[in-house]
mmCIF file of N, CA and C in Angstrom:
data_model
loop_
_atom_site.group_PDB
_atom_site.id
_atom_site.type_symbol
_atom_site.label_atom_id
_atom_site.label_comp_id
_atom_site.label_asym_id
_atom_site.label_seq_id
_atom_site.Cartn_x
_atom_site.Cartn_y
_atom_site.Cartn_z
ATOM 1 N N GLN A 1145 58.976 21.456 46.532
ATOM 2 C CA GLN A 1145 59.869 21.879 45.438
ATOM 3 C C GLN A 1145 61.299 21.389 45.710
ATOM 4 N N VAL A 1146 61.837 21.682 46.870
ATOM 5 C CA VAL A 1146 63.072 21.197 47.301
ATOM 6 C C VAL A 1146 62.910 20.288 48.415
ATOM 7 N N GLN A 1147 63.505 19.041 48.277
ATOM 8 C CA GLN A 1147 63.319 18.015 49.363
ATOM 9 C C GLN A 1147 64.723 17.472 49.719
ATOM 10 N N LEU A 1148 64.989 17.416 50.953
ATOM 11 C CA LEU A 1148 66.264 16.785 51.399
ATOM 12 C C LEU A 1148 65.812 15.613 52.400
ATOM 13 N N VAL A 1149 66.347 14.502 52.157
ATOM 14 C CA VAL A 1149 66.062 13.319 52.897
ATOM 15 C C VAL A 1149 67.322 12.678 53.451
ATOM 16 N N GLU A 1150 67.471 12.684 54.795
ATOM 17 C CA GLU A 1150 68.619 12.196 55.409
ATOM 18 C C GLU A 1150 68.370 10.730 55.765
ATOM 19 N N SER A 1151 69.509 9.987 55.802
ATOM 20 C CA SER A 1151 69.439 8.550 56.202
ATOM 21 C C SER A 1151 70.798 8.125 56.794
ATOM 22 N N GLY A 1152 70.816 7.073 57.504
ATOM 23 C CA GLY A 1152 72.030 6.479 57.976
ATOM 24 C C GLY A 1152 72.200 6.642 59.361
ATOM 25 N N GLY A 1153 71.310 7.281 60.147
ATOM 26 C CA GLY A 1153 71.446 7.493 61.546
ATOM 27 C C GLY A 1153 71.143 6.197 62.254
ATOM 28 N N GLY A 1154 71.498 6.167 63.510
ATOM 29 C CA GLY A 1154 71.248 5.038 64.330
ATOM 30 C C GLY A 1154 72.014 4.992 65.552
ATOM 31 N N LEU A 1155 72.287 3.912 66.182
ATOM 32 C CA LEU A 1155 72.972 3.653 67.450
ATOM 33 C C LEU A 1155 74.421 3.228 67.113
ATOM 34 N N ALA A 1156 75.340 3.916 67.710
ATOM 35 C CA ALA A 1156 76.796 3.452 67.556
ATOM 36 C C ALA A 1156 77.338 3.439 68.927
ATOM 37 N N GLN A 1157 78.449 2.675 69.150
ATOM 38 C CA GLN A 1157 79.198 2.755 70.350
ATOM 39 C C GLN A 1157 80.271 3.680 70.274
ATOM 40 N N PRO A 1158 80.818 4.190 71.379
ATOM 41 C CA PRO A 1158 81.889 5.089 71.290
ATOM 42 C C PRO A 1158 83.106 4.486 70.549
ATOM 43 N N GLY A 1159 83.683 5.199 69.661
ATOM 44 C CA GLY A 1159 84.727 4.694 68.787
ATOM 45 C C GLY A 1159 84.213 4.117 67.528
ATOM 46 N N GLY A 1160 82.902 3.980 67.370
ATOM 47 C CA GLY A 1160 82.321 3.412 66.133
ATOM 48 C C GLY A 1160 82.174 4.435 65.010
ATOM 49 N N SER A 1161 81.568 3.978 63.928
ATOM 50 C CA SER A 1161 81.490 4.758 62.751
ATOM 51 C C SER A 1161 80.043 4.702 62.213
ATOM 52 N N LEU A 1162 79.612 5.730 61.579
ATOM 53 C CA LEU A 1162 78.354 5.809 60.840
ATOM 54 C C LEU A 1162 78.569 6.687 59.593
ATOM 55 N N ARG A 1163 77.845 6.415 58.591
ATOM 56 C CA ARG A 1163 77.828 7.240 57.367
ATOM 57 C C ARG A 1163 76.435 7.750 57.126
ATOM 58 N N LEU A 1164 76.260 9.071 57.172
ATOM 59 C CA LEU A 1164 74.960 9.684 56.830
ATOM 60 C C LEU A 1164 74.904 10.088 55.349
ATOM 61 N N SER A 1165 73.723 9.987 54.845
ATOM 62 C CA SER A 1165 73.503 10.325 53.434
ATOM 63 C C SER A 1165 72.391 11.351 53.446
ATOM 64 N N CYS A 1166 72.423 12.272 52.454
ATOM 65 C CA CYS A 1166 71.347 13.215 52.210
ATOM 66 C C CYS A 1166 71.104 13.214 50.712
ATOM 67 N N ALA A 1167 69.885 12.803 50.370
ATOM 68 C CA ALA A 1167 69.454 12.828 48.969
ATOM 69 C C ALA A 1167 68.635 14.036 48.749
ATOM 70 N N ALA A 1168 69.055 14.854 47.745
ATOM 71 C CA ALA A 1168 68.416 16.099 47.436
ATOM 72 C C ALA A 1168 67.621 16.049 46.117
ATOM 73 N N SER A 1169 66.435 16.624 46.106
ATOM 74 C CA SER A 1169 65.642 16.713 44.908
ATOM 75 C C SER A 1169 65.863 18.195 44.409
ATOM 76 N N GLY A 1170 65.244 18.440 43.260
ATOM 77 C CA GLY A 1170 65.371 19.857 42.688
ATOM 78 C C GLY A 1170 66.578 19.929 41.741
ATOM 79 N N SER A 1171 66.539 21.128 41.048
ATOM 80 C CA SER A 1171 67.597 21.362 40.004
ATOM 81 C C SER A 1171 68.835 22.002 40.605
ATOM 82 N N PHE A 1172 69.890 21.900 39.834
ATOM 83 C CA PHE A 1172 71.181 22.631 40.036
ATOM 84 C C PHE A 1172 71.796 22.285 41.398
ATOM 85 N N PHE A 1173 71.669 21.064 41.764
ATOM 86 C CA PHE A 1173 72.301 20.560 43.019
ATOM 87 C C PHE A 1173 73.778 20.837 43.092
ATOM 88 N N SER A 1174 74.423 20.782 41.926
ATOM 89 C CA SER A 1174 75.960 20.928 41.897
ATOM 90 C C SER A 1174 76.473 22.200 42.234
ATOM 91 N N ILE A 1175 75.648 23.304 42.087
ATOM 92 C CA ILE A 1175 76.089 24.641 42.298
ATOM 93 C C ILE A 1175 75.909 25.140 43.810
ATOM 94 N N TYR A 1176 75.204 24.411 44.593
ATOM 95 C CA TYR A 1176 74.957 24.851 45.959
ATOM 96 C C TYR A 1176 75.862 24.303 46.942
ATOM 97 N N THR A 1177 76.197 25.134 47.926
ATOM 98 C CA THR A 1177 76.894 24.627 49.103
ATOM 99 C C THR A 1177 75.956 23.816 49.931
ATOM 100 N N MET A 1178 76.499 22.703 50.341
ATOM 101 C CA MET A 1178 75.687 21.748 51.107
ATOM 102 C C MET A 1178 76.271 21.653 52.559
ATOM 103 N N GLY A 1179 75.486 21.332 53.566
ATOM 104 C CA GLY A 1179 76.003 21.244 54.916
ATOM 105 C C GLY A 1179 75.303 20.262 55.765
ATOM 106 N N TRP A 1180 76.019 19.905 56.772
ATOM 107 C CA TRP A 1180 75.406 19.074 57.854
ATOM 108 C C TRP A 1180 75.456 19.865 59.147
ATOM 109 N N TYR A 1181 74.328 19.925 59.857
ATOM 110 C CA TYR A 1181 74.138 20.495 61.054
ATOM 111 C C TYR A 1181 73.655 19.516 62.102
ATOM 112 N N ARG A 1182 73.828 19.830 63.359
ATOM 113 C CA ARG A 1182 73.242 18.925 64.364
ATOM 114 C C ARG A 1182 72.668 19.672 65.520
ATOM 115 N N GLN A 1183 71.750 19.026 66.179
ATOM 116 C CA GLN A 1183 71.070 19.605 67.315
ATOM 117 C C GLN A 1183 70.971 18.510 68.441
ATOM 118 N N ALA A 1184 71.744 18.859 69.486
ATOM 119 C CA ALA A 1184 71.796 17.895 70.618
ATOM 120 C C ALA A 1184 70.633 18.399 71.582
ATOM 121 N N PRO A 1185 70.254 17.431 72.470
ATOM 122 C CA PRO A 1185 69.200 17.786 73.439
ATOM 123 C C PRO A 1185 69.629 18.995 74.275
ATOM 124 N N GLY A 1186 68.752 19.976 74.345
ATOM 125 C CA GLY A 1186 68.944 21.125 75.179
ATOM 126 C C GLY A 1186 69.896 22.202 74.539
ATOM 127 N N LYS A 1187 70.302 21.969 73.332
ATOM 128 C CA LYS A 1187 71.208 22.866 72.673
ATOM 129 C C LYS A 1187 70.646 23.395 71.353
ATOM 130 N N GLN A 1188 71.256 24.508 70.871
ATOM 131 C CA GLN A 1188 70.878 25.031 69.557
ATOM 132 C C GLN A 1188 71.566 24.237 68.411
ATOM 133 N N ARG A 1189 70.913 24.346 67.248
ATOM 134 C CA ARG A 1189 71.547 23.736 66.121
ATOM 135 C C ARG A 1189 72.881 24.330 65.793
ATOM 136 N N GLU A 1190 73.828 23.446 65.479
ATOM 137 C CA GLU A 1190 75.189 23.952 65.235
ATOM 138 C C GLU A 1190 75.745 23.387 63.948
ATOM 139 N N LEU A 1191 76.676 24.003 63.313
ATOM 140 C CA LEU A 1191 77.312 23.663 62.111
ATOM 141 C C LEU A 1191 78.190 22.462 62.453
ATOM 142 N N VAL A 1192 78.153 21.440 61.606
ATOM 143 C CA VAL A 1192 79.088 20.335 61.637
ATOM 144 C C VAL A 1192 80.173 20.480 60.507
ATOM 145 N N ALA A 1193 79.596 20.590 59.267
ATOM 146 C CA ALA A 1193 80.537 20.652 58.159
ATOM 147 C C ALA A 1193 79.769 21.208 56.909
ATOM 148 N N THR A 1194 80.576 21.846 56.064
ATOM 149 C CA THR A 1194 79.903 22.321 54.841
ATOM 150 C C THR A 1194 80.884 21.956 53.715
ATOM 151 N N ILE A 1195 80.316 21.912 52.503
ATOM 152 C CA ILE A 1195 81.101 21.677 51.316
ATOM 153 C C ILE A 1195 80.533 22.453 50.162
ATOM 154 N N THR A 1196 81.417 23.186 49.492
ATOM 155 C CA THR A 1196 80.973 24.087 48.332
ATOM 156 C C THR A 1196 80.833 23.292 47.109
ATOM 157 N N SER A 1197 80.316 23.953 46.063
ATOM 158 C CA SER A 1197 80.300 23.347 44.736
ATOM 159 C C SER A 1197 81.681 22.896 44.239
ATOM 160 N N GLY A 1198 82.671 23.645 44.603
ATOM 161 C CA GLY A 1198 84.087 23.294 44.177
ATOM 162 C C GLY A 1198 84.680 22.315 45.089
ATOM 163 N N GLY A 1199 84.134 21.863 46.168
ATOM 164 C CA GLY A 1199 84.696 20.856 46.994
ATOM 165 C C GLY A 1199 85.375 21.394 48.221
ATOM 166 N N SER A 1200 85.390 22.672 48.448
ATOM 167 C CA SER A 1200 86.059 23.267 49.618
ATOM 168 C C SER A 1200 85.177 22.890 50.898
ATOM 169 N N THR A 1201 85.898 22.554 51.925
ATOM 170 C CA THR A 1201 85.145 22.066 53.117
ATOM 171 C C THR A 1201 85.478 22.877 54.407
ATOM 172 N N ILE A 1202 84.588 22.964 55.286
ATOM 173 C CA ILE A 1202 84.744 23.618 56.605
ATOM 174 C C ILE A 1202 84.232 22.619 57.570
ATOM 175 N N TYR A 1203 84.928 22.449 58.724
ATOM 176 C CA TYR A 1203 84.500 21.627 59.750
ATOM 177 C C TYR A 1203 84.429 22.323 61.145
ATOM 178 N N ALA A 1204 83.481 21.940 61.985
ATOM 179 C CA ALA A 1204 83.581 22.422 63.315
ATOM 180 C C ALA A 1204 84.748 21.841 64.039
ATOM 181 N N ASP A 1205 85.372 22.578 64.899
ATOM 182 C CA ASP A 1205 86.604 22.086 65.626
ATOM 183 C C ASP A 1205 86.378 20.754 66.225
ATOM 184 N N SER A 1206 85.136 20.525 66.797
ATOM 185 C CA SER A 1206 84.780 19.374 67.529
ATOM 186 C C SER A 1206 84.835 18.061 66.719
ATOM 187 N N VAL A 1207 84.767 18.198 65.383
ATOM 188 C CA VAL A 1207 84.721 17.030 64.530
ATOM 189 C C VAL A 1207 85.908 16.897 63.617
ATOM 190 N N LYS A 1208 86.765 17.894 63.613
ATOM 191 C CA LYS A 1208 87.945 17.839 62.690
ATOM 192 C C LYS A 1208 88.764 16.578 62.993
ATOM 193 N N GLY A 1209 89.088 15.981 61.970
ATOM 194 C CA GLY A 1209 89.927 14.654 62.050
ATOM 195 C C GLY A 1209 89.115 13.426 62.225
ATOM 196 N N ARG A 1210 87.860 13.601 62.514
ATOM 197 C CA ARG A 1210 86.948 12.466 62.694
ATOM 198 C C ARG A 1210 85.870 12.316 61.657
ATOM 199 N N PHE A 1211 85.290 13.476 61.212
ATOM 200 C CA PHE A 1211 84.250 13.511 60.266
ATOM 201 C C PHE A 1211 84.751 14.024 58.887
ATOM 202 N N THR A 1212 84.165 13.433 57.850
ATOM 203 C CA THR A 1212 84.465 13.830 56.494
ATOM 204 C C THR A 1212 83.182 14.080 55.790
ATOM 205 N N ILE A 1213 83.020 15.261 55.153
ATOM 206 C CA ILE A 1213 81.924 15.635 54.283
ATOM 207 C C ILE A 1213 82.284 15.405 52.850
ATOM 208 N N SER A 1214 81.431 14.885 52.101
ATOM 209 C CA SER A 1214 81.687 14.685 50.655
ATOM 210 C C SER A 1214 80.415 14.771 49.852
ATOM 211 N N ARG A 1215 80.507 14.911 48.518
ATOM 212 C CA ARG A 1215 79.300 14.919 47.786
ATOM 213 C C ARG A 1215 79.503 14.241 46.407
ATOM 214 N N ASP A 1216 78.462 13.770 45.858
ATOM 215 C CA ASP A 1216 78.409 13.071 44.601
ATOM 216 C C ASP A 1216 77.338 13.738 43.765
ATOM 217 N N ASN A 1217 77.737 14.708 42.913
ATOM 218 C CA ASN A 1217 76.752 15.514 42.197
ATOM 219 C C ASN A 1217 75.938 14.697 41.251
ATOM 220 N N ALA A 1218 76.488 13.620 40.744
ATOM 221 C CA ALA A 1218 75.744 12.788 39.778
ATOM 222 C C ALA A 1218 74.604 12.090 40.459
ATOM 223 N N LYS A 1219 74.661 11.918 41.848
ATOM 224 C CA LYS A 1219 73.613 11.274 42.558
ATOM 225 C C LYS A 1219 72.810 12.297 43.457
ATOM 226 N N ASN A 1220 73.154 13.611 43.313
ATOM 227 C CA ASN A 1220 72.461 14.574 44.095
ATOM 228 C C ASN A 1220 72.531 14.181 45.595
ATOM 229 N N THR A 1221 73.689 13.784 46.044
ATOM 230 C CA THR A 1221 73.767 13.271 47.395
ATOM 231 C C THR A 1221 74.986 13.850 48.075
ATOM 232 N N VAL A 1222 74.819 14.197 49.366
ATOM 233 C CA VAL A 1222 75.924 14.679 50.221
ATOM 234 C C VAL A 1222 76.037 13.584 51.325
ATOM 235 N N TYR A 1223 77.309 13.314 51.757
ATOM 236 C CA TYR A 1223 77.595 12.322 52.780
ATOM 237 C C TYR A 1223 78.305 12.953 53.974
ATOM 238 N N LEU A 1224 78.177 12.300 55.111
ATOM 239 C CA LEU A 1224 78.972 12.647 56.227
ATOM 240 C C LEU A 1224 79.463 11.336 56.829
ATOM 241 N N GLN A 1225 80.689 11.105 56.678
ATOM 242 C CA GLN A 1225 81.387 9.943 57.249
ATOM 243 C C GLN A 1225 81.791 10.314 58.700
ATOM 244 N N MET A 1226 81.308 9.641 59.609
ATOM 245 C CA MET A 1226 81.660 9.892 61.003
ATOM 246 C C MET A 1226 82.418 8.714 61.609
ATOM 247 N N ASN A 1227 83.617 9.074 62.020
ATOM 248 C CA ASN A 1227 84.514 7.981 62.669
ATOM 249 C C ASN A 1227 84.802 8.435 64.108
ATOM 250 N N ASN A 1228 85.193 7.478 64.870
ATOM 251 C CA ASN A 1228 85.515 7.660 66.236
ATOM 252 C C ASN A 1228 84.417 8.464 66.970
ATOM 253 N N LEU A 1229 83.278 8.015 66.801
ATOM 254 C CA LEU A 1229 82.077 8.678 67.436
ATOM 255 C C LEU A 1229 82.240 8.684 68.950
ATOM 256 N N GLN A 1230 81.723 9.747 69.565
ATOM 257 C CA GLN A 1230 81.797 9.976 70.944
ATOM 258 C C GLN A 1230 80.337 10.264 71.396
ATOM 259 N N PRO A 1231 80.069 10.114 72.738
ATOM 260 C CA PRO A 1231 78.791 10.449 73.291
ATOM 261 C C PRO A 1231 78.313 11.827 72.961
ATOM 262 N N GLU A 1232 79.337 12.779 72.907
ATOM 263 C CA GLU A 1232 79.037 14.139 72.677
ATOM 264 C C GLU A 1232 78.454 14.423 71.251
ATOM 265 N N ASP A 1233 78.575 13.408 70.354
ATOM 266 C CA ASP A 1233 78.086 13.511 68.991
ATOM 267 C C ASP A 1233 76.663 13.151 68.942
ATOM 268 N N THR A 1234 76.080 12.728 69.991
ATOM 269 C CA THR A 1234 74.613 12.435 69.985
ATOM 270 C C THR A 1234 73.825 13.578 69.703
ATOM 271 N N ALA A 1235 72.977 13.522 68.601
ATOM 272 C CA ALA A 1235 72.249 14.682 68.113
ATOM 273 C C ALA A 1235 71.378 14.180 66.937
ATOM 274 N N VAL A 1236 70.413 15.063 66.630
ATOM 275 C CA VAL A 1236 69.670 14.950 65.375
ATOM 276 C C VAL A 1236 70.508 15.657 64.295
ATOM 277 N N TYR A 1237 70.909 14.970 63.249
ATOM 278 C CA TYR A 1237 71.656 15.544 62.167
ATOM 279 C C TYR A 1237 70.858 15.970 61.020
ATOM 280 N N PHE A 1238 70.996 17.146 60.587
ATOM 281 C CA PHE A 1238 70.176 17.772 59.496
ATOM 282 C C PHE A 1238 71.025 18.087 58.339
ATOM 283 N N CYS A 1239 70.514 17.850 57.173
ATOM 284 C CA CYS A 1239 71.084 18.210 55.849
ATOM 285 C C CYS A 1239 70.571 19.584 55.478
ATOM 286 N N ASN A 1240 71.439 20.429 54.913
ATOM 287 C CA ASN A 1240 71.132 21.764 54.565
ATOM 288 C C ASN A 1240 71.603 22.078 53.154
ATOM 289 N N GLN A 1241 70.782 22.808 52.427
ATOM 290 C CA GLN A 1241 71.154 23.278 51.100
ATOM 291 C C GLN A 1241 71.021 24.757 51.135
ATOM 292 N N ASP A 1242 72.051 25.503 50.750
ATOM 293 C CA ASP A 1242 72.124 26.871 50.759
ATOM 294 C C ASP A 1242 71.732 27.469 49.313
ATOM 295 N N ARG A 1243 70.599 28.029 49.175
ATOM 296 C CA ARG A 1243 70.111 28.569 47.959
ATOM 297 C C ARG A 1243 69.803 30.047 48.067
ATOM 298 N N LEU A 1244 69.679 30.800 46.964
ATOM 299 C CA LEU A 1244 69.375 32.205 47.047
ATOM 300 C C LEU A 1244 68.019 32.398 47.639
ATOM 301 N N THR A 1245 67.148 31.532 47.556
ATOM 302 C CA THR A 1245 65.806 31.620 48.145
ATOM 303 C C THR A 1245 65.703 31.279 49.624
ATOM 304 N N GLY A 1246 66.767 30.774 50.067
ATOM 305 C CA GLY A 1246 66.853 30.462 51.536
ATOM 306 C C GLY A 1246 67.630 29.182 51.809
ATOM 307 N N HIS A 1247 67.650 28.801 53.104
ATOM 308 C CA HIS A 1247 68.299 27.562 53.412
ATOM 309 C C HIS A 1247 67.208 26.577 53.555
ATOM 310 N N TYR A 1248 67.433 25.389 52.929
ATOM 311 C CA TYR A 1248 66.454 24.263 52.989
ATOM 312 C C TYR A 1248 66.969 23.179 53.893
ATOM 313 N N TRP A 1249 66.021 22.588 54.583
ATOM 314 C CA TRP A 1249 66.453 21.541 55.591
ATOM 315 C C TRP A 1249 65.686 20.247 55.369
ATOM 316 N N GLY A 1250 66.407 19.160 55.701
ATOM 317 C CA GLY A 1250 65.751 17.856 55.828
ATOM 318 C C GLY A 1250 65.085 17.770 57.171
ATOM 319 N N LYS A 1251 64.464 16.654 57.323
ATOM 320 C CA LYS A 1251 63.753 16.357 58.641
ATOM 321 C C LYS A 1251 64.717 15.925 59.727
ATOM 322 N N GLY A 1252 65.891 15.387 59.321
ATOM 323 C CA GLY A 1252 66.879 15.026 60.300
ATOM 324 C C GLY A 1252 66.970 13.520 60.532
ATOM 325 N N THR A 1253 68.073 13.035 60.936
ATOM 326 C CA THR A 1253 68.307 11.629 61.302
ATOM 327 C C THR A 1253 69.012 11.571 62.638
ATOM 328 N N LEU A 1254 68.494 10.750 63.540
ATOM 329 C CA LEU A 1254 69.036 10.681 64.847
ATOM 330 C C LEU A 1254 70.227 9.785 64.944
ATOM 331 N N VAL A 1255 71.307 10.391 65.552
ATOM 332 C CA VAL A 1255 72.458 9.629 65.818
ATOM 333 C C VAL A 1255 72.654 9.520 67.336
ATOM 334 N N THR A 1256 72.752 8.373 67.842
ATOM 335 C CA THR A 1256 72.908 8.090 69.295
ATOM 336 C C THR A 1256 74.237 7.314 69.533
ATOM 337 N N VAL A 1257 75.093 7.908 70.364
ATOM 338 C CA VAL A 1257 76.329 7.203 70.600
ATOM 339 C C VAL A 1257 76.379 6.919 72.069
ATOM 340 N N SER A 1258 76.340 5.631 72.383
ATOM 341 C CA SER A 1258 76.199 5.186 73.787
ATOM 342 C C SER A 1258 76.836 3.748 73.898
ATOM 343 N N SER A 1259 77.403 3.555 75.069
ATOM 344 C CA SER A 1259 77.933 2.165 75.351
ATOM 345 C C SER A 1259 76.831 1.397 76.038
#
């Protein structure tokens, strides 16, 4: 019913950049808050950034000034632009859609930051 498909992960060097995309299926994409979460090895999933239907954003302190979340409602897509990547950013990044029926998740895309 609801599908979220992430893409754009890969290997980056410290200081490099990547842009993640999340393509969402289903109706009423524009009304839902979307988010990016990540899970690093040995750690719990944590919030990276969220964006509301109106464009308001929230960022984890660890990524402020480096990451930017955005959305294109015409394309049913949310993005995460990641700049100045650091090894600590290495994780599987998950796309999330907040609906009344629950939170929906993609399968994730792996981001590895290493020299």
